[in-house]
């Protein structure tokens, strides 16, 4: 919006405000733009704007290619209509063609961020397109090379403007010119829509083609009123619905109807209850205009207003949440392997893009992050598995199994964003199976092989019968309980391992620096005789056989031996400083908590106010890698011997007496091959529940995945890998919930071009197979990276584990409801479910989830952990029982409605109600045709928001 101002003796148009989505004003002094804010309009200015459009000139689809031509056309029409005196033609034209001065001047003192943007600004595709169009128009219309050269230099200087990056591609401008002159006795008003968007020289701040012009010149004394009317039309032009009307309007009445529609939804703030000088901050998430475009809102039962069973309309904030639906991927086909074939058919067209879309700098940070999480988990699990199975499976097997299973799964699965890993219940099952085999004289590896074969066959049966359909009954209640449990396991394990450092490296609280001279530690000989011989009190034996560990005891000076040598040669340490160690536990805690806190801080740096957007995003993407490298460097700088990552250096089985291939026959009785079907059933239930729940969490609609998923295909490959790992004597693998969620978070994409004040919009996830494949390939070659990986302290990796556990809790409604227990009502966030469900009912539902989570936690920590998968199935039963305690309305807000509920209601109502609904819908359609002249309905039809056309 430009306002007419006096610059000495000259008149000029000076840019005073602009709108991309929110309003920005030129601050006093003219050196900078204001912070983007929500436009606050007076109701009076909207009515005055409506009057201006009723009485002024409205020109639609004007063929204009230059501002002088457009101005002449407007003036000519006003003169023809008797609205303007012919003797004012020259004066009006003189004023409207004055020079336009834009807000492009920068102050002398600029911030470092602005300097960085100015030096590194990229050319916008939209700007280049506007530049090409404008030069072509000038070449065709002007015919003057001097004017073309001037315009070229004008555009080249403006293409570097960083503001172009904030404007969406193919955007068009609407220019508002308002001002007061002394030669008019009544307002001169014109609204113009050009047939083709045209770049009108220096009319706009940036080279964006102009589609609309609104001109308001009036008598002196009402500058403030003119300014408010200009702000009103500018705000309307960035409104989605009114802009649609403006593009498709056929006459003046259509524009007025659009204003009436806008007025129907305007919210008035009482002047005595708020300060108009306060600028309203843009919302973090701008509501979509789809609700306004919908003529009929949904009521509580999900039916259009006025249908049978309806209970009247609801306010906009009372619209029911989206029904629980997992998509067609879990539809029961009723055919043999029908779901598997549909998954393959769905994923095959995306296979090439799954690779080339992974070539992005964001993928590098994701690979480094997930790789460190995977090798830490592999080492931890491998060590525990070695202790539980007497090294039949150890760290080497864990590395090889992780690399093999993960690579194959990411290459061919239906959802390659899922990360395979070992789980706690599988570890407990392996431990119990090894003890059973040892106590009953059964070969452990052969028995394990047959369990893996049976489990593989059972997985194939589940795939062939589309058994993944049961996942539809896993609502938010089950998903949140399972994911919260896994997240708490990650958090507790990280803290537990960190606290173990204080056990192995205790802090010497008795050490007093002032008494350091009294502290000592001596090494004593292994027995009094050796000590007496060493001190010369007893003669040395004449035979030459007196030796200690191959050394003559007379050659040892026990007081000069080091601590390790003293213990090695059988001596004993005596003294009050013998157990002193540096504060390794304290240093480990610094590395642990420092890695976690720095990762969290850098991850949030994307929303900071400092530095340019690209730099903030780069720091956020590489936050975990930067935190790890920082504290690895700190550890090296301090030089303390903190516990480091231990990686195998040789490619061979952990246990020397076993090979890489497990033979299926020869060591166990024949009945073991059949009886292994029973324990395999427990393993299958565990794998099915763990895999599919993790897949449901990854495939949530909030993640905006566009390539679909493949539950049946995923389970098929997990079954295949079960058999392969069993033959190779490697651990079994299944989807890791926390690491998979971390993988998703590290690949989230946000919009780069956003309006000033608008938060970057979440676009989805970078769906590809490359990051997962690289993670597991790196895991496989880690045995050759041992010289580098050995410098990484374990507390740093524990900090990464803690971050993964805490980060996976974000966005879980269950966790938000737990925090409500500790909040007074007036401080509780404005969650949608708190608006519609009584707080006591919310607390009751949360309490049930807490009890179920506690039962699962206790079960996991005991020998009964082998029944863990059965208890996950038990959550489905508990959720079914909640239907008898909570209403469907409450469950729709705090959980999800179980599939089939709506269908049952429809069946009870019968075909008669369906017929009534059809008749009422038909009646509403007929009424709409009869009321085609109604402004609101006509406006919707005009904007293309209803399918029916006026008669």
PDB file of C-alpha atoms in Angstrom, residues 244-365:
ATOM      1  CA  UNK A 244     -11.103 -16.207  -4.859  1.00  0.00           C
ATOM      2  CA  UNK A 245     -14.133 -13.962  -5.223  1.00  0.00           C
ATOM      3  CA  UNK A 246     -12.001 -11.116  -6.589  1.00  0.00           C
ATOM      4  CA  UNK A 247     -10.471 -13.373  -9.238  1.00  0.00           C
ATOM      5  CA  UNK A 248     -13.821 -14.784 -10.374  1.00  0.00           C
ATOM      6  CA  UNK A 249     -16.138 -11.787  -9.897  1.00  0.00           C
ATOM      7  CA  UNK A 250     -18.216 -10.865 -12.933  1.00  0.00           C
ATOM      8  CA  UNK A 251     -19.525  -7.501 -11.745  1.00  0.00           C
ATOM      9  CA  UNK A 252     -19.651  -5.051  -8.861  1.00  0.00           C
ATOM     10  CA  UNK A 253     -22.305  -7.045  -6.970  1.00  0.00           C
ATOM     11  CA  UNK A 254     -20.023 -10.056  -6.737  1.00  0.00           C
ATOM     12  CA  UNK A 255     -17.333  -8.016  -4.956  1.00  0.00           C
ATOM     13  CA  UNK A 256     -19.884  -6.539  -2.552  1.00  0.00           C
ATOM     14  CA  UNK A 257     -21.194 -10.040  -1.848  1.00  0.00           C
ATOM     15  CA  UNK A 258     -17.630 -11.073  -1.029  1.00  0.00           C
ATOM     16  CA  UNK A 259     -17.346  -8.222   1.484  1.00  0.00           C
ATOM     17  CA  UNK A 260     -20.678  -9.251   3.020  1.00  0.00           C
ATOM     18  CA  UNK A 261     -19.370 -12.806   3.375  1.00  0.00           C
ATOM     19  CA  UNK A 262     -16.242 -11.448   5.045  1.00  0.00           C
ATOM     20  CA  UNK A 263     -18.346  -9.319   7.407  1.00  0.00           C
ATOM     21  CA  UNK A 264     -20.382 -12.379   8.391  1.00  0.00           C
ATOM     22  CA  UNK A 265     -17.254 -13.912   9.924  1.00  0.00           C
ATOM     23  CA  UNK A 266     -15.540 -10.828  11.325  1.00  0.00           C
ATOM     24  CA  UNK A 267     -14.921 -10.909  15.084  1.00  0.00           C
ATOM     25  CA  UNK A 268     -15.246  -7.563  16.855  1.00  0.00           C
ATOM     26  CA  UNK A 269     -13.057  -6.725  19.854  1.00  0.00           C
ATOM     27  CA  UNK A 270     -14.720  -4.225  22.236  1.00  0.00           C
ATOM     28  CA  UNK A 271     -12.657  -1.011  22.263  1.00  0.00           C
ATOM     29  CA  UNK A 272     -12.705  -0.720  26.050  1.00  0.00           C
ATOM     30  CA  UNK A 273     -11.281  -4.195  26.678  1.00  0.00           C
ATOM     31  CA  UNK A 274      -8.117  -4.154  24.613  1.00  0.00           C
ATOM     32  CA  UNK A 275      -5.485  -1.695  23.500  1.00  0.00           C
ATOM     33  CA  UNK A 276      -5.597  -1.096  19.713  1.00  0.00           C
ATOM     34  CA  UNK A 277      -1.928  -0.075  19.824  1.00  0.00           C
ATOM     35  CA  UNK A 278      -0.942  -3.627  20.744  1.00  0.00           C
ATOM     36  CA  UNK A 279       0.065  -5.655  17.684  1.00  0.00           C
ATOM     37  CA  UNK A 280      -1.316  -9.173  17.733  1.00  0.00           C
ATOM     38  CA  UNK A 281       1.392 -11.793  17.152  1.00  0.00           C
ATOM     39  CA  UNK A 282       0.826 -14.179  14.220  1.00  0.00           C
ATOM     40  CA  UNK A 283      -0.418 -17.586  15.410  1.00  0.00           C
ATOM     41  CA  UNK A 284       2.022 -20.485  15.391  1.00  0.00           C
ATOM     42  CA  UNK A 285      -0.351 -22.436  13.181  1.00  0.00           C
ATOM     43  CA  UNK A 286      -2.645 -20.553  10.834  1.00  0.00           C
ATOM     44  CA  UNK A 287      -6.071 -22.218  10.586  1.00  0.00           C
ATOM     45  CA  UNK A 288      -6.995 -23.434   7.142  1.00  0.00           C
ATOM     46  CA  UNK A 289      -9.797 -21.787   5.181  1.00  0.00           C
ATOM     47  CA  UNK A 290     -11.355 -25.164   4.344  1.00  0.00           C
ATOM     48  CA  UNK A 291     -13.752 -24.892   7.277  1.00  0.00           C
ATOM     49  CA  UNK A 292     -14.996 -21.549   6.008  1.00  0.00           C
ATOM     50  CA  UNK A 293     -15.392 -22.951   2.515  1.00  0.00           C
ATOM     51  CA  UNK A 294     -17.599 -25.765   3.796  1.00  0.00           C
ATOM     52  CA  UNK A 295     -21.250 -24.715   3.817  1.00  0.00           C
ATOM     53  CA  UNK A 296     -22.330 -27.420   6.229  1.00  0.00           C
ATOM     54  CA  UNK A 297     -20.285 -28.114   9.371  1.00  0.00           C
ATOM     55  CA  UNK A 298     -20.283 -31.503  11.053  1.00  0.00           C
ATOM     56  CA  UNK A 299     -22.186 -32.031  14.233  1.00  0.00           C
ATOM     57  CA  UNK A 300     -21.313 -34.369  17.070  1.00  0.00           C
ATOM     58  CA  UNK A 301     -22.546 -37.466  15.296  1.00  0.00           C
ATOM     59  CA  UNK A 302     -20.566 -36.669  12.180  1.00  0.00           C
ATOM     60  CA  UNK A 303     -23.702 -35.790  10.165  1.00  0.00           C
ATOM     61  CA  UNK A 304     -24.411 -32.544   8.272  1.00  0.00           C
ATOM     62  CA  UNK A 305     -26.567 -30.014  10.101  1.00  0.00           C
ATOM     63  CA  UNK A 306     -30.204 -30.675   9.617  1.00  0.00           C
ATOM     64  CA  UNK A 307     -29.933 -34.384   8.884  1.00  0.00           C
ATOM     65  CA  UNK A 308     -31.678 -37.068  10.857  1.00  0.00           C
ATOM     66  CA  UNK A 309     -30.294 -37.406  14.302  1.00  0.00           C
ATOM     67  CA  UNK A 310     -28.564 -34.036  14.153  1.00  0.00           C
ATOM     68  CA  UNK A 311     -28.475 -31.849  17.220  1.00  0.00           C
ATOM     69  CA  UNK A 312     -27.790 -28.488  15.647  1.00  0.00           C
ATOM     70  CA  UNK A 313     -24.629 -26.798  14.544  1.00  0.00           C
ATOM     71  CA  UNK A 314     -21.418 -26.536  16.537  1.00  0.00           C
ATOM     72  CA  UNK A 315     -19.014 -23.693  16.809  1.00  0.00           C
ATOM     73  CA  UNK A 316     -15.853 -23.811  14.771  1.00  0.00           C
ATOM     74  CA  UNK A 317     -13.762 -24.909  17.772  1.00  0.00           C
ATOM     75  CA  UNK A 318     -16.222 -27.711  18.547  1.00  0.00           C
ATOM     76  CA  UNK A 319     -15.781 -29.718  15.380  1.00  0.00           C
ATOM     77  CA  UNK A 320     -15.270 -33.386  16.181  1.00  0.00           C
ATOM     78  CA  UNK A 321     -11.764 -34.822  15.712  1.00  0.00           C
ATOM     79  CA  UNK A 322     -10.959 -36.881  12.655  1.00  0.00           C
ATOM     80  CA  UNK A 323     -12.134 -40.460  12.958  1.00  0.00           C
ATOM     81  CA  UNK A 324      -9.578 -43.189  13.655  1.00  0.00           C
ATOM     82  CA  UNK A 325      -8.656 -44.653  10.284  1.00  0.00           C
ATOM     83  CA  UNK A 326      -5.402 -46.346   9.287  1.00  0.00           C
ATOM     84  CA  UNK A 327      -6.098 -46.432   5.576  1.00  0.00           C
ATOM     85  CA  UNK A 328      -6.632 -49.039   2.896  1.00  0.00           C
ATOM     86  CA  UNK A 329      -3.268 -50.703   3.662  1.00  0.00           C
ATOM     87  CA  UNK A 330      -4.954 -52.683   6.449  1.00  0.00           C
ATOM     88  CA  UNK A 331      -8.097 -53.643   4.551  1.00  0.00           C
ATOM     89  CA  UNK A 332      -8.919 -57.344   4.726  1.00  0.00           C
ATOM     90  CA  UNK A 333      -8.768 -58.581   1.119  1.00  0.00           C
ATOM     91  CA  UNK A 334      -9.988 -62.122   1.777  1.00  0.00           C
ATOM     92  CA  UNK A 335      -7.503 -63.454  -0.807  1.00  0.00           C
ATOM     93  CA  UNK A 336      -4.367 -65.494  -0.283  1.00  0.00           C
ATOM     94  CA  UNK A 337      -1.503 -63.011   0.190  1.00  0.00           C
ATOM     95  CA  UNK A 338      -3.831 -60.268  -1.084  1.00  0.00           C
ATOM     96  CA  UNK A 339      -2.455 -57.645   1.283  1.00  0.00           C
ATOM     97  CA  UNK A 340       1.146 -58.567   0.431  1.00  0.00           C
ATOM     98  CA  UNK A 341       0.568 -58.182  -3.324  1.00  0.00           C
ATOM     99  CA  UNK A 342      -1.166 -54.836  -2.797  1.00  0.00           C
ATOM    100  CA  UNK A 343       1.785 -53.625  -0.704  1.00  0.00           C
ATOM    101  CA  UNK A 344       4.214 -54.597  -3.451  1.00  0.00           C
ATOM    102  CA  UNK A 345       2.047 -52.951  -6.088  1.00  0.00           C
ATOM    103  CA  UNK A 346       1.807 -49.796  -3.978  1.00  0.00           C
ATOM    104  CA  UNK A 347       5.519 -49.496  -3.236  1.00  0.00           C
ATOM    105  CA  UNK A 348       7.035 -50.546  -6.566  1.00  0.00           C
ATOM    106  CA  UNK A 349       6.380 -47.238  -8.428  1.00  0.00           C
ATOM    107  CA  UNK A 350       8.152 -45.344  -5.640  1.00  0.00           C
ATOM    108  CA  UNK A 351      11.253 -47.579  -5.647  1.00  0.00           C
ATOM    109  CA  UNK A 352      13.489 -45.365  -7.865  1.00  0.00           C
ATOM    110  CA  UNK A 353      12.579 -42.183  -5.958  1.00  0.00           C
ATOM    111  CA  UNK A 354      13.372 -43.961  -2.700  1.00  0.00           C
ATOM    112  CA  UNK A 355      17.035 -43.653  -3.660  1.00  0.00           C
ATOM    113  CA  UNK A 356      17.537 -40.368  -5.505  1.00  0.00           C
ATOM    114  CA  UNK A 357      15.434 -38.422  -2.970  1.00  0.00           C
ATOM    115  CA  UNK A 358      17.943 -39.399  -0.305  1.00  0.00           C
ATOM    116  CA  UNK A 359      20.663 -37.218  -1.837  1.00  0.00           C
ATOM    117  CA  UNK A 360      20.256 -34.239   0.475  1.00  0.00           C
ATOM    118  CA  UNK A 361      22.426 -32.677   3.163  1.00  0.00           C
ATOM    119  CA  UNK A 362      19.735 -33.451   5.733  1.00  0.00           C
ATOM    120  CA  UNK A 363      20.323 -37.156   5.089  1.00  0.00           C
ATOM    121  CA  UNK A 364      23.931 -36.825   6.273  1.00  0.00           C
ATOM    122  CA  UNK A 365      22.895 -35.621   9.724  1.00  0.00           C
TER     123      UNK A 365
END
